[in-house]
Short mmCIF file of C-alpha atoms in Angstrom, two decimals:
data_model
loop_
_atom_site.label_atom_id
_atom_site.label_comp_id
_atom_site.label_asym_id
_atom_site.label_seq_id
_atom_site.Cartn_x
_atom_site.Cartn_y
_atom_site.Cartn_z
CA UNK V 1 29.68 70.70 180.55
CA UNK V 2 31.54 71.10 183.78
CA UNK V 3 29.98 72.83 187.09
CA UNK V 4 31.93 74.87 189.83
CA UNK V 5 30.40 74.59 193.39
CA UNK V 6 30.88 77.78 195.53
CA UNK V 7 30.07 78.65 198.72
CA UNK V 8 29.02 81.99 200.03
CA UNK V 9 29.87 84.34 201.37
CA UNK V 10 32.90 84.69 198.99
CA UNK V 11 36.22 85.72 199.45
CA UNK V 12 38.40 87.52 197.23
CA UNK V 13 39.70 84.43 196.56
CA UNK V 14 36.66 82.64 195.58
CA UNK V 15 36.34 85.82 193.20
CA UNK V 16 39.31 85.70 191.69
CA UNK V 17 39.62 81.69 190.70
CA UNK V 18 36.24 82.45 188.18
CA UNK V 19 36.04 83.62 184.97
CA UNK V 20 33.53 85.10 182.81
CA UNK V 21 31.65 81.83 181.34
CA UNK V 22 32.05 80.07 184.16
CA UNK V 23 29.20 77.83 185.05
CA UNK V 24 28.90 77.41 188.78
CA UNK V 25 26.68 75.83 191.12
CA UNK V 26 25.86 78.40 194.60
CA UNK V 27 25.44 77.17 197.89
CA UNK V 28 24.45 78.91 200.83
CA UNK V 29 22.69 82.26 201.95
CA UNK V 30 21.95 84.78 198.96
CA UNK V 31 19.65 87.92 199.67
CA UNK V 32 17.08 89.17 197.03
CA UNK V 33 16.61 92.66 196.23
CA UNK V 34 15.34 94.91 193.16
CA UNK V 35 14.39 98.35 192.21
CA UNK V 36 12.41 99.80 195.19
CA UNK V 37 15.01 97.70 197.86
CA UNK V 38 18.38 99.10 196.02
CA UNK V 39 16.90 102.90 196.34
CA UNK V 40 15.79 102.42 199.74
CA UNK V 41 19.49 100.91 200.90
CA UNK V 42 21.21 103.54 199.12
CA UNK V 43 19.63 106.11 200.39
CA UNK V 44 20.40 105.35 203.63
CA UNK V 45 23.92 104.78 202.49
CA UNK V 46 24.14 108.70 201.19
CA UNK V 47 22.10 109.68 204.72
CA UNK V 48 25.11 107.88 206.49
CA UNK V 49 22.46 105.43 208.11
CA UNK V 50 23.40 101.80 208.87
CA UNK V 51 22.02 98.96 206.43
CA UNK V 52 19.44 97.15 208.07
CA UNK V 53 21.86 93.61 206.19
CA UNK V 54 25.61 92.92 206.39
CA UNK V 55 26.58 92.31 202.56
CA UNK V 56 29.76 91.76 203.65
CA UNK V 57 31.09 88.97 200.97
CA UNK V 58 27.08 88.24 199.55
CA UNK V 59 25.54 87.84 196.90
CA UNK V 60 21.99 89.87 195.79
CA UNK V 61 19.86 88.23 193.64
CA UNK V 62 17.26 90.27 191.65
CA UNK V 63 14.19 88.81 191.91
CA UNK V 64 10.78 89.00 192.68
CA UNK V 65 8.80 85.59 193.30
CA UNK V 66 5.62 85.09 192.90
CA UNK V 67 3.57 84.17 196.07
CA UNK V 68 4.57 80.67 197.97
CA UNK V 69 1.85 78.18 197.27
CA UNK V 70 1.01 76.04 200.51
CA UNK V 71 3.37 73.64 201.68
CA UNK V 72 6.27 75.47 199.31
CA UNK V 73 9.27 77.67 200.97
CA UNK V 74 8.60 80.23 197.72
CA UNK V 75 6.85 80.60 195.07
CA UNK V 76 8.85 80.53 191.44
CA UNK V 77 12.03 82.49 191.45
CA UNK V 78 13.67 83.86 188.31
CA UNK V 79 16.22 86.58 187.69
CA UNK V 80 14.65 89.92 186.05
CA UNK V 81 16.68 92.69 184.03
CA UNK V 82 20.03 93.71 185.99
CA UNK V 83 19.82 96.89 184.04
CA UNK V 84 17.93 98.82 186.50
CA UNK V 85 19.96 98.06 189.13
CA UNK V 86 23.28 99.54 187.29
CA UNK V 87 22.66 102.44 189.20
CA UNK V 88 23.17 101.39 193.12
CA UNK V 89 25.49 98.49 192.22
CA UNK V 90 28.71 100.60 193.05
CA UNK V 91 27.44 101.98 196.02
CA UNK V 92 26.73 98.65 197.65
CA UNK V 93 30.14 96.87 196.59
CA UNK V 94 31.68 99.76 198.62
CA UNK V 95 30.09 98.35 201.75
CA UNK V 96 31.03 94.57 201.10
CA UNK V 97 28.67 93.42 198.41
CA UNK V 98 30.43 90.82 196.13
CA UNK V 99 27.82 90.62 193.68
CA UNK V 100 24.77 90.04 192.16
CA UNK V 101 22.75 87.35 190.07
CA UNK V 102 20.24 88.56 187.62
CA UNK V 103 20.19 89.03 183.95
CA UNK V 104 20.94 91.02 181.14
CA UNK V 105 23.65 93.39 180.34
CA UNK V 106 25.84 95.80 182.84
CA UNK V 107 27.32 99.08 182.31
CA UNK V 108 30.69 100.36 182.53
CA UNK V 109 30.39 101.45 185.97
CA UNK V 110 29.43 98.13 187.63
CA UNK V 111 31.88 96.36 185.26
CA UNK V 112 34.66 99.29 186.73
CA UNK V 113 33.30 98.56 190.25
CA UNK V 114 33.51 94.46 189.55
CA UNK V 115 37.41 94.96 189.17
CA UNK V 116 37.83 97.37 191.74
CA UNK V 117 36.35 95.71 194.93
CA UNK V 118 36.94 92.13 193.65
CA UNK V 119 33.42 90.94 192.72
CA UNK V 120 31.11 89.24 189.99
CA UNK V 121 28.08 89.66 188.33
CA UNK V 122 26.28 86.18 187.77
CA UNK V 123 23.19 85.17 185.37
CA UNK V 124 20.72 82.40 185.85
CA UNK V 125 18.47 81.70 183.43
CA UNK V 126 15.48 83.93 182.63
CA UNK V 127 12.36 82.26 182.66
CA UNK V 128 13.30 78.91 184.69
CA UNK V 129 11.73 80.23 187.76
CA UNK V 130 10.07 77.09 188.31
CA UNK V 131 13.26 74.74 188.24
CA UNK V 132 15.14 77.65 190.06
CA UNK V 133 13.02 77.90 193.15
CA UNK V 134 13.62 74.16 193.56
CA UNK V 135 17.16 74.89 194.80
CA UNK V 136 16.29 77.40 197.84
CA UNK V 137 15.76 75.68 200.83
CA UNK V 138 14.51 78.53 203.24
CA UNK V 139 13.63 81.99 202.74
CA UNK V 140 12.83 85.05 205.40
CA UNK V 141 11.73 88.14 204.72
CA UNK V 142 14.63 90.34 206.53
CA UNK V 143 13.99 93.67 205.22
CA UNK V 144 11.38 95.90 204.48
CA UNK V 145 8.48 93.73 204.25
CA UNK V 146 5.86 96.41 202.92
CA UNK V 147 7.59 95.98 199.24
CA UNK V 148 5.84 92.54 198.98
CA UNK V 149 7.55 90.57 196.40
CA UNK V 150 10.33 93.26 196.85
CA UNK V 151 10.65 92.74 200.08
CA UNK V 152 14.57 91.67 201.14
CA UNK V 153 14.47 88.13 201.50
CA UNK V 154 17.61 85.83 202.86
CA UNK V 155 17.48 82.72 200.95
CA UNK V 156 19.26 79.44 201.71
CA UNK V 157 20.25 77.95 198.59
CA UNK V 158 21.53 74.23 197.93
CA UNK V 159 23.29 74.42 193.96
CA UNK V 160 21.69 77.22 192.54
CA UNK V 161 23.09 77.65 189.08
CA UNK V 162 24.62 80.33 187.37
CA UNK V 163 27.01 81.78 184.67
CA UNK V 164 29.75 84.61 185.52
CA UNK V 165 28.84 87.24 183.27
CA UNK V 166 31.35 89.90 183.84
CA UNK V 167 34.18 88.64 186.03
CA UNK V 168 36.85 90.73 188.21
CA UNK V 169 39.46 91.05 185.15
CA UNK V 170 37.05 92.93 183.15
CA UNK V 171 35.97 90.24 180.93
CA UNK V 172 32.09 89.64 179.72
CA UNK V 173 31.05 86.57 178.21
CA UNK V 174 27.74 88.45 176.67
CA UNK V 175 29.93 90.26 174.06
CA UNK V 176 32.69 87.12 174.30
CA UNK V 177 29.96 85.08 173.49
CA UNK V 178 28.24 86.90 170.49
CA UNK V 179 31.77 87.52 168.86
CA UNK V 180 32.39 83.55 169.04
CA UNK V 181 28.85 82.73 167.17
CA UNK V 182 28.31 85.71 165.22
CA UNK V 183 28.14 85.20 161.31
CA UNK V 184 28.69 88.19 159.64
CA UNK V 185 28.14 88.93 156.05
CA UNK D 1 -29.37 87.36 170.15
CA UNK D 2 -27.97 84.64 172.34
CA UNK D 3 -27.46 85.45 176.03
CA UNK D 4 -24.27 85.05 177.63
CA UNK D 5 -23.74 86.17 181.34
CA UNK D 6 -20.56 88.12 181.90
CA UNK D 7 -19.89 85.52 185.12
CA UNK D 8 -18.87 82.37 182.67
CA UNK D 9 -16.04 85.57 181.47
CA UNK D 10 -15.16 86.14 184.87
CA UNK D 11 -14.78 82.01 185.37
CA UNK D 12 -13.17 81.55 182.07
CA UNK D 13 -10.30 84.53 182.38
CA UNK D 14 -10.17 83.03 186.21
CA UNK D 15 -9.07 79.55 184.64
CA UNK D 16 -7.26 81.07 181.94
CA UNK D 17 -4.77 83.46 183.82
CA UNK D 18 -3.70 80.18 185.50
CA UNK D 19 -3.54 77.38 182.27
CA UNK D 20 -1.65 80.16 180.84
CA UNK D 21 1.17 80.61 183.23
CA UNK D 22 1.29 77.05 183.94
CA UNK D 23 1.18 75.00 181.15
CA UNK D 24 3.54 76.29 178.43
CA UNK D 25 2.26 75.50 174.92
CA UNK D 26 3.11 72.32 172.65
CA UNK D 27 4.28 74.59 170.29
CA UNK D 28 6.80 75.66 172.10
CA UNK D 29 8.03 72.57 173.61
CA UNK D 30 8.44 71.56 169.94
CA UNK D 31 10.78 74.81 168.70
CA UNK D 32 12.73 74.41 172.56
CA UNK D 33 13.44 70.52 171.28
CA UNK D 34 14.27 71.66 166.96
CA UNK D 35 16.48 74.45 168.69
CA UNK D 36 18.25 71.83 171.06
CA UNK D 37 19.22 70.06 168.06
CA UNK D 38 20.93 73.11 165.92
CA UNK D 39 22.47 74.78 168.45
CA UNK D 40 25.86 74.17 168.86
CA UNK D 41 27.30 76.45 172.27
CA UNK D 42 27.33 74.38 175.19
CA UNK D 43 26.22 76.89 177.45
CA UNK D 44 23.31 77.34 175.10
CA UNK D 45 22.13 73.94 175.04
CA UNK D 46 22.38 73.76 179.05
CA UNK D 47 19.66 76.73 178.46
CA UNK D 48 17.41 75.56 176.57
CA UNK D 49 17.47 71.94 178.55
CA UNK D 50 16.82 74.18 181.71
CA UNK D 51 13.58 75.95 180.03
CA UNK D 52 12.55 72.49 179.34
CA UNK D 53 12.92 70.89 182.73
CA UNK D 54 11.47 74.37 183.99
CA UNK D 55 8.62 73.81 182.05
CA UNK D 56 7.77 70.02 183.00
CA UNK D 57 8.20 71.38 186.42
CA UNK D 58 5.91 73.96 186.02
CA UNK D 59 3.23 71.83 184.91
CA UNK D 60 3.52 68.73 187.01
CA UNK D 61 3.52 71.04 190.16
CA UNK D 62 1.21 73.81 188.54
CA UNK D 63 3.10 76.58 189.17
CA UNK D 64 3.61 79.57 187.01
CA UNK D 65 7.21 78.79 184.68
CA UNK D 66 8.11 82.44 184.85
CA UNK D 67 7.72 84.46 188.47
CA UNK D 68 6.97 87.28 186.29
CA UNK D 69 3.38 86.02 185.47
CA UNK D 70 2.66 89.32 183.55
CA UNK D 71 0.29 92.15 182.55
CA UNK D 72 -3.10 90.30 181.38
CA UNK D 73 -3.52 91.16 178.18
CA UNK D 74 -7.25 89.98 177.06
CA UNK D 75 -8.19 89.60 172.94
CA UNK D 76 -12.21 89.28 173.00
CA UNK D 77 -13.83 88.32 169.82
CA UNK D 78 -17.49 89.13 170.74
CA UNK D 79 -20.05 87.51 167.97
CA UNK D 80 -22.56 90.59 166.86
CA UNK D 81 -25.54 88.11 167.82
CA UNK D 82 -24.41 87.65 171.65
CA UNK D 83 -26.27 89.69 173.91
CA UNK D 84 -24.03 90.20 177.45
CA UNK D 85 -26.32 90.07 180.42
CA UNK D 86 -25.60 89.90 184.09
CA UNK D 87 -22.84 93.14 184.72
CA UNK D 88 -20.19 95.00 182.73
CA UNK D 89 -17.94 93.27 180.30
CA UNK D 90 -14.86 95.35 181.81
CA UNK D 91 -15.28 94.57 184.82
CA UNK D 92 -16.17 90.66 184.72
CA UNK D 93 -12.93 90.45 183.19
CA UNK D 94 -10.91 92.61 185.55
CA UNK D 95 -12.83 89.99 188.23
CA UNK D 96 -11.28 87.15 186.44
CA UNK D 97 -7.85 88.66 186.53
CA UNK D 98 -8.44 89.18 190.18
CA UNK D 99 -9.73 85.70 190.90
CA UNK D 100 -7.28 83.93 188.60
CA UNK D 101 -4.05 86.16 190.17
CA UNK D 102 -4.99 85.77 193.74
CA UNK D 103 -6.42 81.74 193.57
CA UNK D 104 -3.41 80.96 191.33
CA UNK D 105 -0.70 82.56 193.33
CA UNK D 106 0.35 84.30 190.45
CA UNK D 107 2.54 87.70 191.07
CA UNK D 108 0.90 91.04 191.01
CA UNK D 109 2.68 93.29 188.63
CA UNK D 110 0.84 96.22 187.96
CA UNK D 111 1.45 99.61 189.33
CA UNK D 112 0.56 103.47 189.02
CA UNK D 113 3.44 104.66 186.62
CA UNK D 114 5.01 107.74 188.73
CA UNK D 115 4.14 106.54 192.40
CA UNK D 116 4.83 102.94 191.45
CA UNK D 117 2.32 101.50 193.83
CA UNK D 118 0.81 98.53 193.64
CA UNK D 119 -3.02 97.82 192.63
CA UNK D 120 -2.17 94.65 194.40
CA UNK D 121 -4.66 92.30 192.41
CA UNK D 122 -2.82 92.57 189.20
CA UNK D 123 -6.09 94.40 187.19
CA UNK D 124 -6.76 96.31 185.28
CA UNK D 125 -6.26 94.33 182.43
CA UNK D 126 -5.63 95.49 178.78
CA UNK D 127 -8.66 94.41 177.02
CA UNK D 128 -9.16 94.39 173.35
CA UNK D 129 -12.43 93.60 172.03
CA UNK D 130 -13.44 92.70 168.16
CA UNK D 131 -17.03 92.71 167.22
CA UNK D 132 -17.40 89.73 164.56
CA UNK D 133 -20.14 87.87 163.40
CA UNK D 134 -21.78 84.72 164.78
CA UNK D 135 -23.15 84.04 168.16
CA UNK D 136 -19.80 82.60 170.38
CA UNK D 137 -17.47 84.86 172.49
CA UNK D 138 -13.88 83.85 172.07
CA UNK D 139 -11.53 85.37 174.87
CA UNK D 140 -7.57 84.89 174.42
CA UNK D 141 -5.30 85.75 176.98
CA UNK D 142 -1.90 86.43 176.83
CA UNK D 143 0.24 86.95 179.87
CA UNK D 144 3.15 89.57 179.06
CA UNK D 145 6.59 89.92 180.89
CA UNK D 146 7.75 93.10 181.50
CA UNK D 147 11.54 92.51 180.36
CA UNK D 148 11.06 91.58 177.08
CA UNK D 149 8.29 94.33 176.41
CA UNK D 150 10.67 96.64 177.46
CA UNK D 151 13.11 95.78 174.74
CA UNK D 152 10.20 96.25 172.03
CA UNK D 153 9.75 99.40 169.51
CA UNK D 154 7.66 101.31 167.26
CA UNK D 155 9.32 102.94 164.34
CA UNK D 156 7.68 105.38 161.77
CA UNK D 157 9.75 104.26 158.93
CA UNK D 158 10.05 106.04 155.35
CA UNK D 159 8.13 104.67 152.45
CA UNK D 160 10.93 104.63 150.64
CA UNK D 161 12.73 102.64 153.45
CA UNK D 162 10.81 99.49 151.47
CA UNK D 163 11.06 96.30 152.32
CA UNK D 164 14.46 96.21 153.48
CA UNK D 165 14.17 99.39 156.01
CA UNK D 166 11.65 96.73 158.02
CA UNK D 167 14.26 94.17 157.91
CA UNK D 168 16.64 96.06 159.28
CA UNK D 169 14.61 98.09 161.90
CA UNK D 170 13.69 94.37 163.28
CA UNK D 171 17.13 92.81 163.54
CA UNK D 172 18.68 96.32 165.14
CA UNK D 173 15.79 95.90 167.71
CA UNK D 174 16.41 92.39 168.16
CA UNK D 175 20.24 93.11 168.15
CA UNK D 176 20.19 95.73 170.75
CA UNK D 177 17.78 93.62 173.09
CA UNK D 178 20.89 91.37 173.47
CA UNK D 179 20.91 89.01 176.00
CA UNK D 180 17.80 91.47 177.89
CA UNK D 181 14.71 90.12 177.01
CA UNK D 182 15.64 86.37 177.91
CA UNK D 183 16.23 84.89 174.48
CA UNK D 184 15.48 82.72 173.08
CA UNK D 185 13.06 85.30 171.66
CA UNK D 186 9.62 85.32 169.55
CA UNK D 187 9.37 88.77 167.53
CA UNK D 188 5.88 90.21 166.75
CA UNK D 189 6.16 92.47 163.83
CA UNK D 190 3.46 94.97 162.60
CA UNK D 191 3.63 96.16 159.67
CA UNK D 192 1.28 99.17 158.20
CA UNK D 193 -1.59 100.88 159.99
CA UNK D 194 -1.59 103.55 162.16
CA UNK D 195 1.21 104.33 165.30
CA UNK D 196 -1.39 102.44 167.29
CA UNK D 197 -2.79 99.88 164.94
CA UNK D 198 1.29 99.16 163.81
CA UNK D 199 1.83 97.95 167.54
CA UNK D 200 -1.77 95.99 168.24
CA UNK D 201 -0.68 94.19 164.95
CA UNK D 202 2.70 93.19 166.12
CA UNK D 203 1.12 91.81 169.45
CA UNK D 204 -1.49 90.33 168.06
CA UNK D 205 1.35 88.22 165.64
CA UNK D 206 2.60 86.72 168.80
CA UNK D 207 -0.91 84.71 169.48
CA UNK D 208 0.13 82.62 166.04
CA UNK D 209 1.05 78.93 166.58
CA UNK D 210 4.92 78.73 166.91
CA UNK D 211 6.16 78.87 163.64
CA UNK D 212 3.17 79.30 161.23
CA UNK D 213 3.75 81.40 158.38
CA UNK D 214 2.17 84.29 157.24
CA UNK D 215 -0.20 83.07 154.56
CA UNK D 216 1.38 85.63 151.74
CA UNK D 217 4.19 84.33 150.33
CA UNK D 218 6.14 87.66 150.33
CA UNK D 219 5.63 88.33 154.19
CA UNK D 220 6.44 84.30 154.49
CA UNK D 221 9.80 84.96 152.93
CA UNK D 222 10.47 87.91 154.89
CA UNK D 223 9.76 86.30 158.15
CA UNK D 224 12.14 84.01 157.05
CA UNK D 225 14.48 86.10 156.18
CA UNK D 226 14.53 88.04 159.13
CA UNK D 227 14.35 85.06 161.56
CA UNK D 228 17.89 83.97 159.62
CA UNK D 229 19.73 87.35 160.24
CA UNK D 230 18.58 87.39 163.87
CA UNK D 231 19.76 84.26 164.10
CA UNK D 232 23.42 85.32 162.66
CA UNK D 233 23.85 87.57 165.46
CA UNK D 234 25.42 85.28 167.56
CA UNK D 235 23.75 86.45 170.68
CA UNK D 236 22.37 82.90 171.46
CA UNK D 237 20.40 81.72 174.66
CA UNK D 238 20.41 83.80 177.61
CA UNK D 239 22.89 85.64 175.55
CA UNK D 240 25.91 83.28 176.52
CA UNK D 241 26.52 83.29 172.54
CA UNK D 242 24.88 80.24 170.27
CA UNK D 243 22.45 80.10 167.56
CA UNK D 244 19.19 80.25 168.55
CA UNK D 245 18.73 83.81 169.12
CA UNK D 246 14.96 83.57 168.37
CA UNK D 247 12.66 80.66 167.77
CA UNK D 248 10.10 82.30 165.48
CA UNK D 249 9.32 85.56 163.39
CA UNK D 250 5.48 86.36 163.04
CA UNK D 251 4.56 89.27 160.54
CA UNK D 252 0.87 90.67 160.77
CA UNK D 253 0.46 93.45 158.03
CA UNK D 254 -2.49 95.97 157.23
CA UNK D 255 -2.58 98.87 154.51
CA UNK D 256 -0.78 101.96 155.42
CA UNK D 257 -1.83 105.61 154.47
CA UNK D 258 0.23 107.20 151.21
CA UNK D 259 2.52 109.23 153.32
CA UNK D 260 3.06 106.69 156.18
CA UNK D 261 5.27 103.26 157.32
CA UNK D 262 4.97 102.76 160.34
CA UNK D 263 6.98 99.20 161.68
CA UNK D 264 6.26 97.85 165.21
CA UNK D 265 8.72 94.93 166.88
CA UNK D 266 7.00 93.42 169.97
CA UNK D 267 9.41 90.86 171.89
CA UNK D 268 8.46 88.32 173.38
CA UNK D 269 10.29 85.80 175.52
CA UNK D 270 10.09 82.15 175.12
CA UNK D 271 7.85 81.86 178.16
CA UNK D 272 5.33 82.66 175.15
CA UNK D 273 1.90 82.16 176.89
CA UNK D 274 -1.00 82.50 175.58
CA UNK D 275 -4.38 80.39 176.29
CA UNK D 276 -7.92 80.68 174.74
CA UNK D 277 -11.54 79.48 175.31
CA UNK D 278 -14.16 80.18 173.07
CA UNK D 279 -17.70 80.64 174.97
#
């Protein structure tokens, strides 16, 4: 199967070239964030305060890695369920975020925000955490160190594999893929 | 009476915590290869290949196959002729989890439910003790990830719902779970007992060797029927569409009250981790 190579940060053009179902290899910087970090970020936005990270054109990876063994850049680092971040994603997209990487389906508000702000929702393989960690070349905490595995990390990745689930045209590979392979009766 | 020092239980639990998280069972490997042969979706095949490579990396480098190293669920079969010495059994198990999750670089994922404050050492563990004949202690650890646990369900059916009621319920739970529990999944199904017993049966069903059948031909046929129906849903590996939504369905049964018909589905992701040892 063909893989499209993309580099972060993403431009509107980069986003519009991708369709749901495309498999991509991501190179560049991605940021991590889970429930607790998202809540803090959106609380800052609501209070009119600046964000600790410039998310313009960037992707957030929903991950809470396991601790790094000595000599390793990071521990195992697969995606967590994205639905828990649905409440926060549209707000962050208003502040420049281009998309996110996780696993599992998103709500309509997120899908609408992807169309409005030209964004993407991608999934990496849930449970392939040891394999995905191999594509992470550098990891440093850039915000909320007190959250431990839930802190915001700046990751440098090379050929990080992911599949576009929701594109900026309103397509959803979870719905389309399921329809294609469903056997009724 | 045979004396067993709880320090041996601590050491065993620490070892099992790491073993279960690093080394995927041969039964799951086999299920991946079988699925790869049957899967027709290219994206689905790619996912299955990634899962095999991932399990190989985890085994070679002795790192967790999934970053969610789970809630430590421990099953103890305690021989009634065993006299435990050297301390408290529960504390000995917690200490084993503390040591295994610390020394093994496993993620600490347990928190206070409302404040979400992390306990920082992955304790407490969930402990199920069964007293059995004999003078041995059998310990099984099944680290359980949150993503698939969140998609599990218990339902108090009506006795008139019958076998079809159970089948429809299980298929519906798998259908609604969709891509969330990291398919391909394993479905542990409990039928009968009481409200709490049926959930325990569903969890226990996940410990069976992958793809083994219920010894009762009636329930073995039901396992097969559910597996076929779930794999017709089209969800596929990681939900991208495909033939492999579930790798196996395991049913465990217990007599129910004449007024009741409880059923439970415990979903496990493909990282079906469990290891055991007998002391």
